[in-house]
Backbone as a chain_set.jsonl record, in Angstrom:
{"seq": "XXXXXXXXXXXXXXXXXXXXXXXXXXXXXXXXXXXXXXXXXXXXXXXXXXXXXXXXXXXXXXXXXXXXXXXXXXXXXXXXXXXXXXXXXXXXXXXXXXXXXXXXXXXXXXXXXXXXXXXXXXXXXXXXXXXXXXXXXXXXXXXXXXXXXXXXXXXXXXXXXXXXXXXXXXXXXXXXXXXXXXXXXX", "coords": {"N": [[0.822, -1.194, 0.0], [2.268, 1.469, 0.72], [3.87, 1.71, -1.067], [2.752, 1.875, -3.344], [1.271, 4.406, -2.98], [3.459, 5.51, -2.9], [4.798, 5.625, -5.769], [2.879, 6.96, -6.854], [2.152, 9.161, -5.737], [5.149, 10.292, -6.804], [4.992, 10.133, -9.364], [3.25, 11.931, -9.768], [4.536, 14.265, -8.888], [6.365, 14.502, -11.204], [4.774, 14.781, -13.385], [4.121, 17.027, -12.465], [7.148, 18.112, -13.125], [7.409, 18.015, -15.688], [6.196, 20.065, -16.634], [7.843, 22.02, -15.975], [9.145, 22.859, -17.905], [10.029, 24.749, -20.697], [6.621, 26.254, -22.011], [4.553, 26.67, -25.405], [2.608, 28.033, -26.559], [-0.04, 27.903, -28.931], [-1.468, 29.778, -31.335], [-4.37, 29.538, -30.996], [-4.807, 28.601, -28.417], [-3.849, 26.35, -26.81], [-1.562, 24.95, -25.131], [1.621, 23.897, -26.216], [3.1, 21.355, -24.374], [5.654, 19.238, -22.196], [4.147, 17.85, -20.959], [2.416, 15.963, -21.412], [3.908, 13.375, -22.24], [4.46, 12.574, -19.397], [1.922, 11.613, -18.445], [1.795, 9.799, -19.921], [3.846, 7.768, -19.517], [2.946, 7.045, -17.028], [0.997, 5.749, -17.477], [1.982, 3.406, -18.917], [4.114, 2.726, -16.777], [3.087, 2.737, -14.516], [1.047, 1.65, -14.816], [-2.878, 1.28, -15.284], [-4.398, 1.99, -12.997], [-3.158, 3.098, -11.096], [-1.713, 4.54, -12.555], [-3.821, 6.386, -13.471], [-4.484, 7.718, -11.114], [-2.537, 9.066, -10.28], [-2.863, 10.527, -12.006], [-5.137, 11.865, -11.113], [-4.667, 13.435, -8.697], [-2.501, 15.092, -9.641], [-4.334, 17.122, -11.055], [-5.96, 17.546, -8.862], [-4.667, 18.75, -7.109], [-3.76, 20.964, -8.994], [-6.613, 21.968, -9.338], [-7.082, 23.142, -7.17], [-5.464, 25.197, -7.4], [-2.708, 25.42, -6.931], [0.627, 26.222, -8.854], [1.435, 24.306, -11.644], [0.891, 23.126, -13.926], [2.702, 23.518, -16.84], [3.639, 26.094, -17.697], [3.351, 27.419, -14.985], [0.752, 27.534, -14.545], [-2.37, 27.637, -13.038], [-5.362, 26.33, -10.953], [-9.187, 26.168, -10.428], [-10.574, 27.608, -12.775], [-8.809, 26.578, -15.413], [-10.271, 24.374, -16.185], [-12.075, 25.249, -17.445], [-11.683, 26.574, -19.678], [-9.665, 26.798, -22.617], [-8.243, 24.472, -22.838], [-9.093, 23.0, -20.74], [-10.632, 19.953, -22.001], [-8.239, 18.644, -22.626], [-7.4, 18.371, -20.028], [-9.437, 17.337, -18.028], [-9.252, 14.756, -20.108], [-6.921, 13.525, -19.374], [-6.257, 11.654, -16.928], [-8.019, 9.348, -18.05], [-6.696, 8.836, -20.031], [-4.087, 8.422, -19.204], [-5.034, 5.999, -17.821], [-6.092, 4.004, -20.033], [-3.712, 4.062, -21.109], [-2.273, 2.902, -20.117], [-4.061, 0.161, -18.934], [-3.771, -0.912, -21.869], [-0.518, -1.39, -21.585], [-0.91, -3.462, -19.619], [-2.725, -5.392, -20.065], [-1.44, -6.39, -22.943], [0.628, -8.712, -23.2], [2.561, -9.83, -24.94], [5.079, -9.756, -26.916], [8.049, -6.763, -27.771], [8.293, -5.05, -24.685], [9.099, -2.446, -25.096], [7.814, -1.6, -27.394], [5.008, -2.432, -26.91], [4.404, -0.242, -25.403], [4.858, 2.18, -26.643], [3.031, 1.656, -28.633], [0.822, 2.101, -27.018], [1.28, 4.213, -25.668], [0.333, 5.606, -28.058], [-2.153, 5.394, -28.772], [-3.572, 5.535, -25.649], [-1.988, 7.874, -24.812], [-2.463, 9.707, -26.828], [-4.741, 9.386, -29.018], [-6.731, 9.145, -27.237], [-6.728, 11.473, -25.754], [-6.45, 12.915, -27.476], [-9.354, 12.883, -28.223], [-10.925, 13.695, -26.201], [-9.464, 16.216, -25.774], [-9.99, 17.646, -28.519], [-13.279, 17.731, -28.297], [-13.543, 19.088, -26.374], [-12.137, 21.872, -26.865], [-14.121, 22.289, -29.355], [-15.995, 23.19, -27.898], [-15.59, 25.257, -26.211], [-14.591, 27.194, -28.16], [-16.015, 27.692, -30.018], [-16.529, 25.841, -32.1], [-17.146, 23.355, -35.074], [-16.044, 19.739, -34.235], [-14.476, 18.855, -36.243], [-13.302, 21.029, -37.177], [-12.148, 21.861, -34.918], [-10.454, 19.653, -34.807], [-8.736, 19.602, -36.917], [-7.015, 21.719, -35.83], [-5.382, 20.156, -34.357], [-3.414, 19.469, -35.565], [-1.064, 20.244, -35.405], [0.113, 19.084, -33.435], [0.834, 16.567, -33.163], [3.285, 15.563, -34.719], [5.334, 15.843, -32.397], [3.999, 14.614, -30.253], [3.731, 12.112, -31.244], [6.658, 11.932, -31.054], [7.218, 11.754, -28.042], [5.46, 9.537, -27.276], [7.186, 7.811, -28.254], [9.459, 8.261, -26.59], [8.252, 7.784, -24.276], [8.24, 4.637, -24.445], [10.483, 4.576, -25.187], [11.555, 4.696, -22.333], [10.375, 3.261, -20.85], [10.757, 0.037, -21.418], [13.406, 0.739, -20.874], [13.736, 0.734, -17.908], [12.285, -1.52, -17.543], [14.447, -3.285, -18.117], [16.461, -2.362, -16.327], [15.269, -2.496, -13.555], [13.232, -4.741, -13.288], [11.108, -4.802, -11.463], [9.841, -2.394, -11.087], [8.42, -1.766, -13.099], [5.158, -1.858, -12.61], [3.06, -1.945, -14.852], [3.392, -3.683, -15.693], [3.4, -6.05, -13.419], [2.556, -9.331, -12.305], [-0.759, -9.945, -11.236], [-0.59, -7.308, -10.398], [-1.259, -5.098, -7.331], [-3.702, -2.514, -6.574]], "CA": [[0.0, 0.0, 0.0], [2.825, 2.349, 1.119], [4.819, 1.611, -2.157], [1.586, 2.188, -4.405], [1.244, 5.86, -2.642], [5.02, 6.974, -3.005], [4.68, 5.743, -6.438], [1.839, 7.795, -7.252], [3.15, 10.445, -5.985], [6.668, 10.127, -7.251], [4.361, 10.215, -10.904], [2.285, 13.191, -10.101], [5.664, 15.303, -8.93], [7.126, 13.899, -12.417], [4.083, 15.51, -14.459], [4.19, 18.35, -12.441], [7.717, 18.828, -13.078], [7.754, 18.07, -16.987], [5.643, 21.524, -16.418], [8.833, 23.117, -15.898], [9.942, 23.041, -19.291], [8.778, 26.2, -21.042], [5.215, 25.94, -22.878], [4.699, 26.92, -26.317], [1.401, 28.211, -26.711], [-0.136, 27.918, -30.528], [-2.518, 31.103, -31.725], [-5.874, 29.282, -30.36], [-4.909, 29.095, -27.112], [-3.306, 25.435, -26.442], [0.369, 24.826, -24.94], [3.034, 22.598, -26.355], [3.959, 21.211, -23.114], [6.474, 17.885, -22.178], [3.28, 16.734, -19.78], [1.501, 14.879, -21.994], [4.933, 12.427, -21.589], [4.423, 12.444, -18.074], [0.67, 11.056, -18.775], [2.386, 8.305, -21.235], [4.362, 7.045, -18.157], [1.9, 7.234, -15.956], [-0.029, 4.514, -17.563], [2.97, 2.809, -19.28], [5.078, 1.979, -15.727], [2.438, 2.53, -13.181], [-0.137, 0.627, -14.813], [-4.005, 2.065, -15.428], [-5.31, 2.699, -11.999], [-2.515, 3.522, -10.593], [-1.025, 5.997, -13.724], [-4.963, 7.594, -13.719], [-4.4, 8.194, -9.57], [-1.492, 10.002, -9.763], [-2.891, 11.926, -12.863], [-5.903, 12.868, -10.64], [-3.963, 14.104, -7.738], [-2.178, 16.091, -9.93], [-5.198, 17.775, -11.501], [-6.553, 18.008, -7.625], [-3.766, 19.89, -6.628], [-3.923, 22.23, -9.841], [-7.815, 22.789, -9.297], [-6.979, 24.006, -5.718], [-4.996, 26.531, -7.603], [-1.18, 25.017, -6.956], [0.704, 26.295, -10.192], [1.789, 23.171, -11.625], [0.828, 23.294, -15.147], [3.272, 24.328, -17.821], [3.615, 27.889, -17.752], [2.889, 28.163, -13.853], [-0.979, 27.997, -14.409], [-3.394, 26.423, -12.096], [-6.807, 26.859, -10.977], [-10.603, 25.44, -11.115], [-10.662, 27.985, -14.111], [-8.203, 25.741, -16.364], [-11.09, 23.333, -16.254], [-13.671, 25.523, -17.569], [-10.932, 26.846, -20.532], [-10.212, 26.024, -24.091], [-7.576, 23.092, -22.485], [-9.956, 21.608, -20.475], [-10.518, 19.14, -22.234], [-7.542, 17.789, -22.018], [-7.415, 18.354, -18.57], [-10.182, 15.92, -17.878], [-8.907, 13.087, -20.78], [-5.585, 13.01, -19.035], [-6.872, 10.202, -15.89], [-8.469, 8.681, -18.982], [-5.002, 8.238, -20.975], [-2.95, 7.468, -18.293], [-5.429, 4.864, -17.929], [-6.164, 3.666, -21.421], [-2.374, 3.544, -22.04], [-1.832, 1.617, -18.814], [-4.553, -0.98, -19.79], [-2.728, -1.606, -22.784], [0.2, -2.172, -21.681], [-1.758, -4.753, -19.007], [-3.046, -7.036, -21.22], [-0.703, -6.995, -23.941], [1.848, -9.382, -22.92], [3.811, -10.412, -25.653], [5.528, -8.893, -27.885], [8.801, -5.796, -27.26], [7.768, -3.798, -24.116], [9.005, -0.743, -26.006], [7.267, -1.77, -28.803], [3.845, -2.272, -26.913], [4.247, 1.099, -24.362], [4.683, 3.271, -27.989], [1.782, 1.774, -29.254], [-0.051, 2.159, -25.865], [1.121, 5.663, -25.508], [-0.24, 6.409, -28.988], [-3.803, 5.0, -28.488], [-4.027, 6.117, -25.433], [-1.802, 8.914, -24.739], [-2.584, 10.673, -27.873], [-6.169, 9.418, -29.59], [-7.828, 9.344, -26.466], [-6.14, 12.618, -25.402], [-7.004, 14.428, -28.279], [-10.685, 13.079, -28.483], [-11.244, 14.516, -25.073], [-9.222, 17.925, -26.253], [-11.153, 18.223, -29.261], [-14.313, 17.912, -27.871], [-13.774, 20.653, -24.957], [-11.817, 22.574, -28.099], [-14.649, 22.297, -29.86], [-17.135, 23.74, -27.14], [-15.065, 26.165, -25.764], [-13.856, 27.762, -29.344], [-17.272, 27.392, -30.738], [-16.441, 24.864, -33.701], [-17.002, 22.032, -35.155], [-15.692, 18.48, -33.853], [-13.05, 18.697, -37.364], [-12.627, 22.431, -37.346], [-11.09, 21.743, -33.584], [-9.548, 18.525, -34.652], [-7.175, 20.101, -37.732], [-5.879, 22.484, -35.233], [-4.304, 19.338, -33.645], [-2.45, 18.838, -36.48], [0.555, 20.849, -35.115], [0.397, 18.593, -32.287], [0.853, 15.436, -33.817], [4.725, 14.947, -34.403], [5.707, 16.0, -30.839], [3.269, 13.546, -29.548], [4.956, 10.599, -31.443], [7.726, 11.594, -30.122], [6.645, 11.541, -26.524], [5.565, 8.415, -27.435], [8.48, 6.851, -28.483], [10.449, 8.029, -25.295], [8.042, 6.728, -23.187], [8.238, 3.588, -24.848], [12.166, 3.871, -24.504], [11.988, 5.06, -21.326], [9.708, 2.07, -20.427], [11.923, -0.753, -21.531], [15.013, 0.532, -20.004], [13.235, 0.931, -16.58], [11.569, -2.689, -17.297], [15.166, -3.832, -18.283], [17.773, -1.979, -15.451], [14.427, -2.459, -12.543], [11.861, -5.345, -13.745], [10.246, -5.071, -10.12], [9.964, -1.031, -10.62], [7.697, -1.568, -13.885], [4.056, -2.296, -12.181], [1.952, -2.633, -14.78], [3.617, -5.891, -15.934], [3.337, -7.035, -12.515], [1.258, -10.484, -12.239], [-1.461, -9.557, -10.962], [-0.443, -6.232, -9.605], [-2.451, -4.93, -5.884], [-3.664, -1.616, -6.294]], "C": [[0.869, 1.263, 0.0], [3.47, 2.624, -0.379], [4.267, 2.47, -3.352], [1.734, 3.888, -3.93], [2.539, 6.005, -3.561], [5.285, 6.974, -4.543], [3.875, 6.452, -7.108], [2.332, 8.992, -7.175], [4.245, 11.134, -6.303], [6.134, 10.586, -9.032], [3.343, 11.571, -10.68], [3.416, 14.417, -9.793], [6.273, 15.205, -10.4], [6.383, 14.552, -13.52], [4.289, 17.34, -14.138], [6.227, 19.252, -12.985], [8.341, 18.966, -14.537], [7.309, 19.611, -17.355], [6.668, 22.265, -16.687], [9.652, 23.856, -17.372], [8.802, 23.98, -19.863], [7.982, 25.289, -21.919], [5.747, 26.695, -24.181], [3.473, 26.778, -26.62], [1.001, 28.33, -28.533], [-1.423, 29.218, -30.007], [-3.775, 30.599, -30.861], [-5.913, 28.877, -29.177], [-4.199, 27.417, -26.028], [-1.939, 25.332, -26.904], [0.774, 23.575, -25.508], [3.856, 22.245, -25.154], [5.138, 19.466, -23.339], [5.031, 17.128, -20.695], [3.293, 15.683, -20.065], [2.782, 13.312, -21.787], [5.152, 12.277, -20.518], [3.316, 11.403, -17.767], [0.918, 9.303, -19.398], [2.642, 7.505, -19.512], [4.009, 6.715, -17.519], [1.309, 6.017, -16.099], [1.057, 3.234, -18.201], [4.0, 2.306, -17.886], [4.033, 1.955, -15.095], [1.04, 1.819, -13.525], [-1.81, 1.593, -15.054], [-4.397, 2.544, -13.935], [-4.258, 3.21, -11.276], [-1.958, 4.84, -11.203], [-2.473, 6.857, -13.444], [-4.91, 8.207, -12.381], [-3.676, 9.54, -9.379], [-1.519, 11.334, -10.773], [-3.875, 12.939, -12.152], [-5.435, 13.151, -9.688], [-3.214, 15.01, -8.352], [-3.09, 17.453, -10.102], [-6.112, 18.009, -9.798], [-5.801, 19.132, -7.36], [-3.527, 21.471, -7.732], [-5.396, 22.691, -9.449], [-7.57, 23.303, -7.912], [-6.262, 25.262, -5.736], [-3.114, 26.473, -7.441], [-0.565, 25.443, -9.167], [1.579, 25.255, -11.04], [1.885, 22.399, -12.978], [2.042, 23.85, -15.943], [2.855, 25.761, -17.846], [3.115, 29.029, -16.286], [1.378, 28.34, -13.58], [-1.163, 26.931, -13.047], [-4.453, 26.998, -11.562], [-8.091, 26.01, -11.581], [-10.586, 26.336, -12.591], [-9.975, 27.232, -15.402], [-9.128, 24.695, -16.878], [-11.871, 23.667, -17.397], [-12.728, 25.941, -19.09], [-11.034, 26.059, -21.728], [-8.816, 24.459, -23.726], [-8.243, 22.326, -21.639], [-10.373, 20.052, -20.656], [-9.586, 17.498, -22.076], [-7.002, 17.191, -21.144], [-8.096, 17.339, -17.902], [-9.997, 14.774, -18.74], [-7.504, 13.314, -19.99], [-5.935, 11.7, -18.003], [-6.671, 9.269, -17.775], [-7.354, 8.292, -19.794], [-4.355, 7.749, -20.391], [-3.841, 5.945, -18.768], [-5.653, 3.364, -18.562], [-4.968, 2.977, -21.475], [-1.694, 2.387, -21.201], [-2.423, -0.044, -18.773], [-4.231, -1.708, -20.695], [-1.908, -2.253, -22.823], [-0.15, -3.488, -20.356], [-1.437, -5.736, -19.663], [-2.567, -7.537, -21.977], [0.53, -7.28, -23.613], [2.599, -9.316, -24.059], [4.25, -9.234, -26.767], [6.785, -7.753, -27.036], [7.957, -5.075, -25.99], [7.71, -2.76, -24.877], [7.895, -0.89, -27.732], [5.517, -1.664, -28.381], [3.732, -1.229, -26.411], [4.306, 1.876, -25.424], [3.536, 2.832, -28.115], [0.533, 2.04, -28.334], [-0.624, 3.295, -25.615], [0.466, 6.607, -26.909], [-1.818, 6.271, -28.602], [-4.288, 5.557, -27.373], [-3.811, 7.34, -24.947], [-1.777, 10.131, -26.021], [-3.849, 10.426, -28.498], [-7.378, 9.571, -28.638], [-7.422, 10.468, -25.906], [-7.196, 13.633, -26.413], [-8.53, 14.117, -28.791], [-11.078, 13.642, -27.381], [-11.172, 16.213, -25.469], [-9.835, 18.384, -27.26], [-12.321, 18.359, -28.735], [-14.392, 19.112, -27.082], [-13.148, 21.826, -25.966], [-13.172, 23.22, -28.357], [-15.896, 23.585, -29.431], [-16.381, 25.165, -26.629], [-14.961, 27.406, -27.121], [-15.071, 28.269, -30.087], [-16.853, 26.913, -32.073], [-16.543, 24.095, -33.731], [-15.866, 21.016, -34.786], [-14.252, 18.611, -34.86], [-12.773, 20.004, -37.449], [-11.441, 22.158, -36.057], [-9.797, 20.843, -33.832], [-8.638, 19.01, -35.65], [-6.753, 21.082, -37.17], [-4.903, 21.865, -34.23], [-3.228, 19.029, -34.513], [-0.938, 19.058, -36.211], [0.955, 20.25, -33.853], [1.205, 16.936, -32.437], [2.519, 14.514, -33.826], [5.271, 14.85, -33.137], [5.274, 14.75, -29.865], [3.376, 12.359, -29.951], [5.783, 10.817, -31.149], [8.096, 11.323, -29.107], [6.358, 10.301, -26.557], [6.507, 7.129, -27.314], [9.438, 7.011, -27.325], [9.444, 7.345, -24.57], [8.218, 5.112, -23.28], [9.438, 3.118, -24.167], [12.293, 3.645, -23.055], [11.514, 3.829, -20.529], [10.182, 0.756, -20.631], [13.215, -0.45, -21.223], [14.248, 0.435, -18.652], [12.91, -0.864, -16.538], [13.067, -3.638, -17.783], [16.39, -3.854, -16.973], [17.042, -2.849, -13.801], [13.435, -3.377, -13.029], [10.997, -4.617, -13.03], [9.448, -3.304, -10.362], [8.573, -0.974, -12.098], [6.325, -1.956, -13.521], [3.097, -2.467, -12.928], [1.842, -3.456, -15.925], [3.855, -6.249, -14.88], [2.417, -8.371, -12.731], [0.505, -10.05, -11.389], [-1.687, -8.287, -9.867], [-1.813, -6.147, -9.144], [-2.339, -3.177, -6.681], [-3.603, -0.863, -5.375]], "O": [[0.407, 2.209, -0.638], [3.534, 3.786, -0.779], [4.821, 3.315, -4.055], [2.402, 4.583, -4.696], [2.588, 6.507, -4.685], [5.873, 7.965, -4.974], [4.265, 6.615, -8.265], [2.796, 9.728, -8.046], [4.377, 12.348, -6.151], [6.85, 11.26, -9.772], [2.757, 12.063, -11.644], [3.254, 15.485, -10.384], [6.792, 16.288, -10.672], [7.0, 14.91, -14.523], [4.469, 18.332, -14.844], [6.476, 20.45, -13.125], [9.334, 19.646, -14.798], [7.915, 20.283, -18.19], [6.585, 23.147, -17.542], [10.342, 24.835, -17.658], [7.582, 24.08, -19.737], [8.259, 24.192, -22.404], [6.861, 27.211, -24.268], [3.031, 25.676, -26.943], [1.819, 28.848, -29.293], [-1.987, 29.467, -28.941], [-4.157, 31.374, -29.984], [-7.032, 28.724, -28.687], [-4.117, 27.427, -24.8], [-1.336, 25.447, -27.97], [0.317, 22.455, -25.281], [4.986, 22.671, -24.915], [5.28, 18.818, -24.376], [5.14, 16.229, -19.861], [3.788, 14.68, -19.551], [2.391, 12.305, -21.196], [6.243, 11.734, -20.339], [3.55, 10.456, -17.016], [0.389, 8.197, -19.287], [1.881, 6.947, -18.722], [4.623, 5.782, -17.003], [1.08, 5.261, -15.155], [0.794, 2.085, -17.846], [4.711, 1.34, -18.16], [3.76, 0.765, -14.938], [0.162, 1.508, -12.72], [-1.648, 2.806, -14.923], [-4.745, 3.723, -13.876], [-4.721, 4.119, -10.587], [-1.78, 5.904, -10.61], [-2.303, 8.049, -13.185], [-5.32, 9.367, -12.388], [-3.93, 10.568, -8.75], [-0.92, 12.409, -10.747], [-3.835, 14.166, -12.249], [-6.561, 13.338, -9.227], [-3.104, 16.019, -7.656], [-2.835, 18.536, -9.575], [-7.015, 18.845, -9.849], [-6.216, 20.292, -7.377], [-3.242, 22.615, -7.377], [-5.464, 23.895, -9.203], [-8.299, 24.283, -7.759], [-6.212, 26.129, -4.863], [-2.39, 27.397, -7.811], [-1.089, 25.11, -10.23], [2.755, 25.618, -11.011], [2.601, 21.428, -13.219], [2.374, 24.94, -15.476], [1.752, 26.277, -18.022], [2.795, 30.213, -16.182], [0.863, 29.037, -12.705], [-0.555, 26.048, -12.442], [-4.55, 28.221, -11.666], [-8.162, 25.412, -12.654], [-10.585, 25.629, -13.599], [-10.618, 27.292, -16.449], [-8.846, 24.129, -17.934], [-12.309, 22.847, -18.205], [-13.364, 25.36, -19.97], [-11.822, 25.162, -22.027], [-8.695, 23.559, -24.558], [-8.113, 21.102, -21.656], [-10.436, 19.186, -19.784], [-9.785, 16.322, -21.773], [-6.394, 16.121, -21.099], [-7.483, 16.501, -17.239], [-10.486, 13.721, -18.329], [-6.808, 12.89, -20.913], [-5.803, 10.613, -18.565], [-5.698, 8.826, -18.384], [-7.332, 7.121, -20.172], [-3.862, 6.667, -20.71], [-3.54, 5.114, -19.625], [-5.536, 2.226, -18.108], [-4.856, 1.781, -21.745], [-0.956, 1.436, -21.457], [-1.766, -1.079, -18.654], [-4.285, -2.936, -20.635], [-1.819, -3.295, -23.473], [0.6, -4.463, -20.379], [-0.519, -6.536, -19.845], [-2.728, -8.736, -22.203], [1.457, -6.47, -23.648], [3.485, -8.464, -23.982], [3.751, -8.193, -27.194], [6.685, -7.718, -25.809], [6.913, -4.511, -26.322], [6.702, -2.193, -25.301], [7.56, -0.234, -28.718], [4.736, -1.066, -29.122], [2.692, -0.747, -26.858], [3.449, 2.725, -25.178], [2.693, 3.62, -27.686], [-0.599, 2.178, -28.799], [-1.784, 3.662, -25.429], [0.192, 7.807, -26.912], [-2.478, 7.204, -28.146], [-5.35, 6.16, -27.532], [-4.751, 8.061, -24.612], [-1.151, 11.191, -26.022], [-4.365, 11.534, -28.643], [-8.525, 9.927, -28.909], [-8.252, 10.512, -24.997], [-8.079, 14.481, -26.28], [-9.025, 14.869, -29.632], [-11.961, 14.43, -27.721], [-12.04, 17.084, -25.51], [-10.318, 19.511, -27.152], [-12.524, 19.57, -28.657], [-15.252, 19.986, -27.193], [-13.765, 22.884, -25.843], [-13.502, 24.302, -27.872], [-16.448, 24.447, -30.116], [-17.016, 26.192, -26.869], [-15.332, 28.546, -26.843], [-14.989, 29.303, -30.749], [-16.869, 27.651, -33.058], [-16.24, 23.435, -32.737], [-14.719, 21.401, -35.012], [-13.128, 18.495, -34.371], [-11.658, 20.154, -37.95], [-10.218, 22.229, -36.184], [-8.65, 20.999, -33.414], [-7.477, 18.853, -35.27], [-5.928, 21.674, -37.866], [-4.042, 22.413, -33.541], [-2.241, 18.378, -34.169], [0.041, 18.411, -36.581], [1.907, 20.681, -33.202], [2.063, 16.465, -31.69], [2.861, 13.453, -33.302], [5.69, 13.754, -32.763], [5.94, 14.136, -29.033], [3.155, 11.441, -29.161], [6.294, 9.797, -30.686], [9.152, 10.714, -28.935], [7.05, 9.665, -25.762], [6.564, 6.074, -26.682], [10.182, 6.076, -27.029], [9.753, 6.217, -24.186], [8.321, 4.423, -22.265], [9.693, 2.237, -23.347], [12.923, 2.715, -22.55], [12.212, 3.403, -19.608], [9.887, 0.129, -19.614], [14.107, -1.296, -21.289], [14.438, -0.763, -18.443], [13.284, -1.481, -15.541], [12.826, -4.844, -17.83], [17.049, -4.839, -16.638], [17.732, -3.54, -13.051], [12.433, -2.717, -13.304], [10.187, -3.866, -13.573], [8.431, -3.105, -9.697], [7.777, -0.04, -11.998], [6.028, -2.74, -14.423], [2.104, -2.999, -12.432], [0.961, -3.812, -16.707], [4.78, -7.057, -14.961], [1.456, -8.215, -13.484], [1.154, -9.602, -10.444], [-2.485, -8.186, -8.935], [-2.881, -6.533, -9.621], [-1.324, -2.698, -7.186], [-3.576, 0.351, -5.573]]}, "num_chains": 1, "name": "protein.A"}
């Protein structure tokens, strides 16, 4: 139980501190941050319920107003914003991408944690962010979604480190990768 915490929180200091790296805001009002690779990880080592835990403790501690976000933000207002969206699919990706790599035994780790972190740290990411895009911006579902387009390479690349980053960790530390444990305890 104790382990599960410090890991959680060891992964929600880890998003908050990919934060640190400057943002790079595009014209319509969403940052180019290094989170979203914080998110990957999240569900890629710590597994789904554990990676979505430590994403919502992060996002607790930002809605209480802690600045913690890329670019120093934080606040219930970030919620209500044109990133919102992604604010609430992040749990949901960790999760997703953590599920993935669950179930899918075989095959390269790094090979399944990329494809994990694409599905769900990037399609289920950006169907969340479009949608709150969408509402926030006032546009259509595909007007929102080709302004992800500039998001796209970055976020395979994030990908692909977490992947790496996830087979060296599951190569130097098996024990440290939890969610290829056998029947990891939450």
């Amino acid at each position: 139980m104790e382990k599960n915490i410090a890991y959680i929180a060891l992964f929600t200091a880890l998003i908050a501190a990919l934060g640190l790296i400057p943002k790079i805001t595009l014209g319509f009002g969403v940052p180019i941050t290094a989170q979203g690779l914080g998110i990957m990880l999240c569900g890629t080592i710590l597994g789904a319920k554990r990676g979505a835990l430590a994403v919502l403790l992060l996002l607790l501690l930002v809605a209480i107003g802690l600045p913690l976000l890329a670019g120093g933000r934080g606040g219930l207002g970030l919620f209500f914003g044109v990133t919102g969206g992604f604010l609430i699919g992040w749990p949901v990706s960790a999760y997703v991408t953590g599920l993935i790599v669950e179930k899918w035994r075989s095959g390269s780790i790094a090979l399944v944690s990329v494809i994990a972190s694409i599905i769900g740290g990037i399609f289920v990411m950006y169907l969340f962010g479009i949608v709150g895009m969408a509402i926030v911006l006032e546009k259509t579902f595909f007007e929102s979604a080709a302004l992800m387009i500039a998001f796209i390479p970055g976020d395979i690349i994030k990908a692909i480190i977490a992947g790496l980053l996830t087979a060296a960790i599951a190569k130097a530390r098996p024990a440290s990768l939890l969610s290829r444990q056998a029947k990891a305890k939450s």
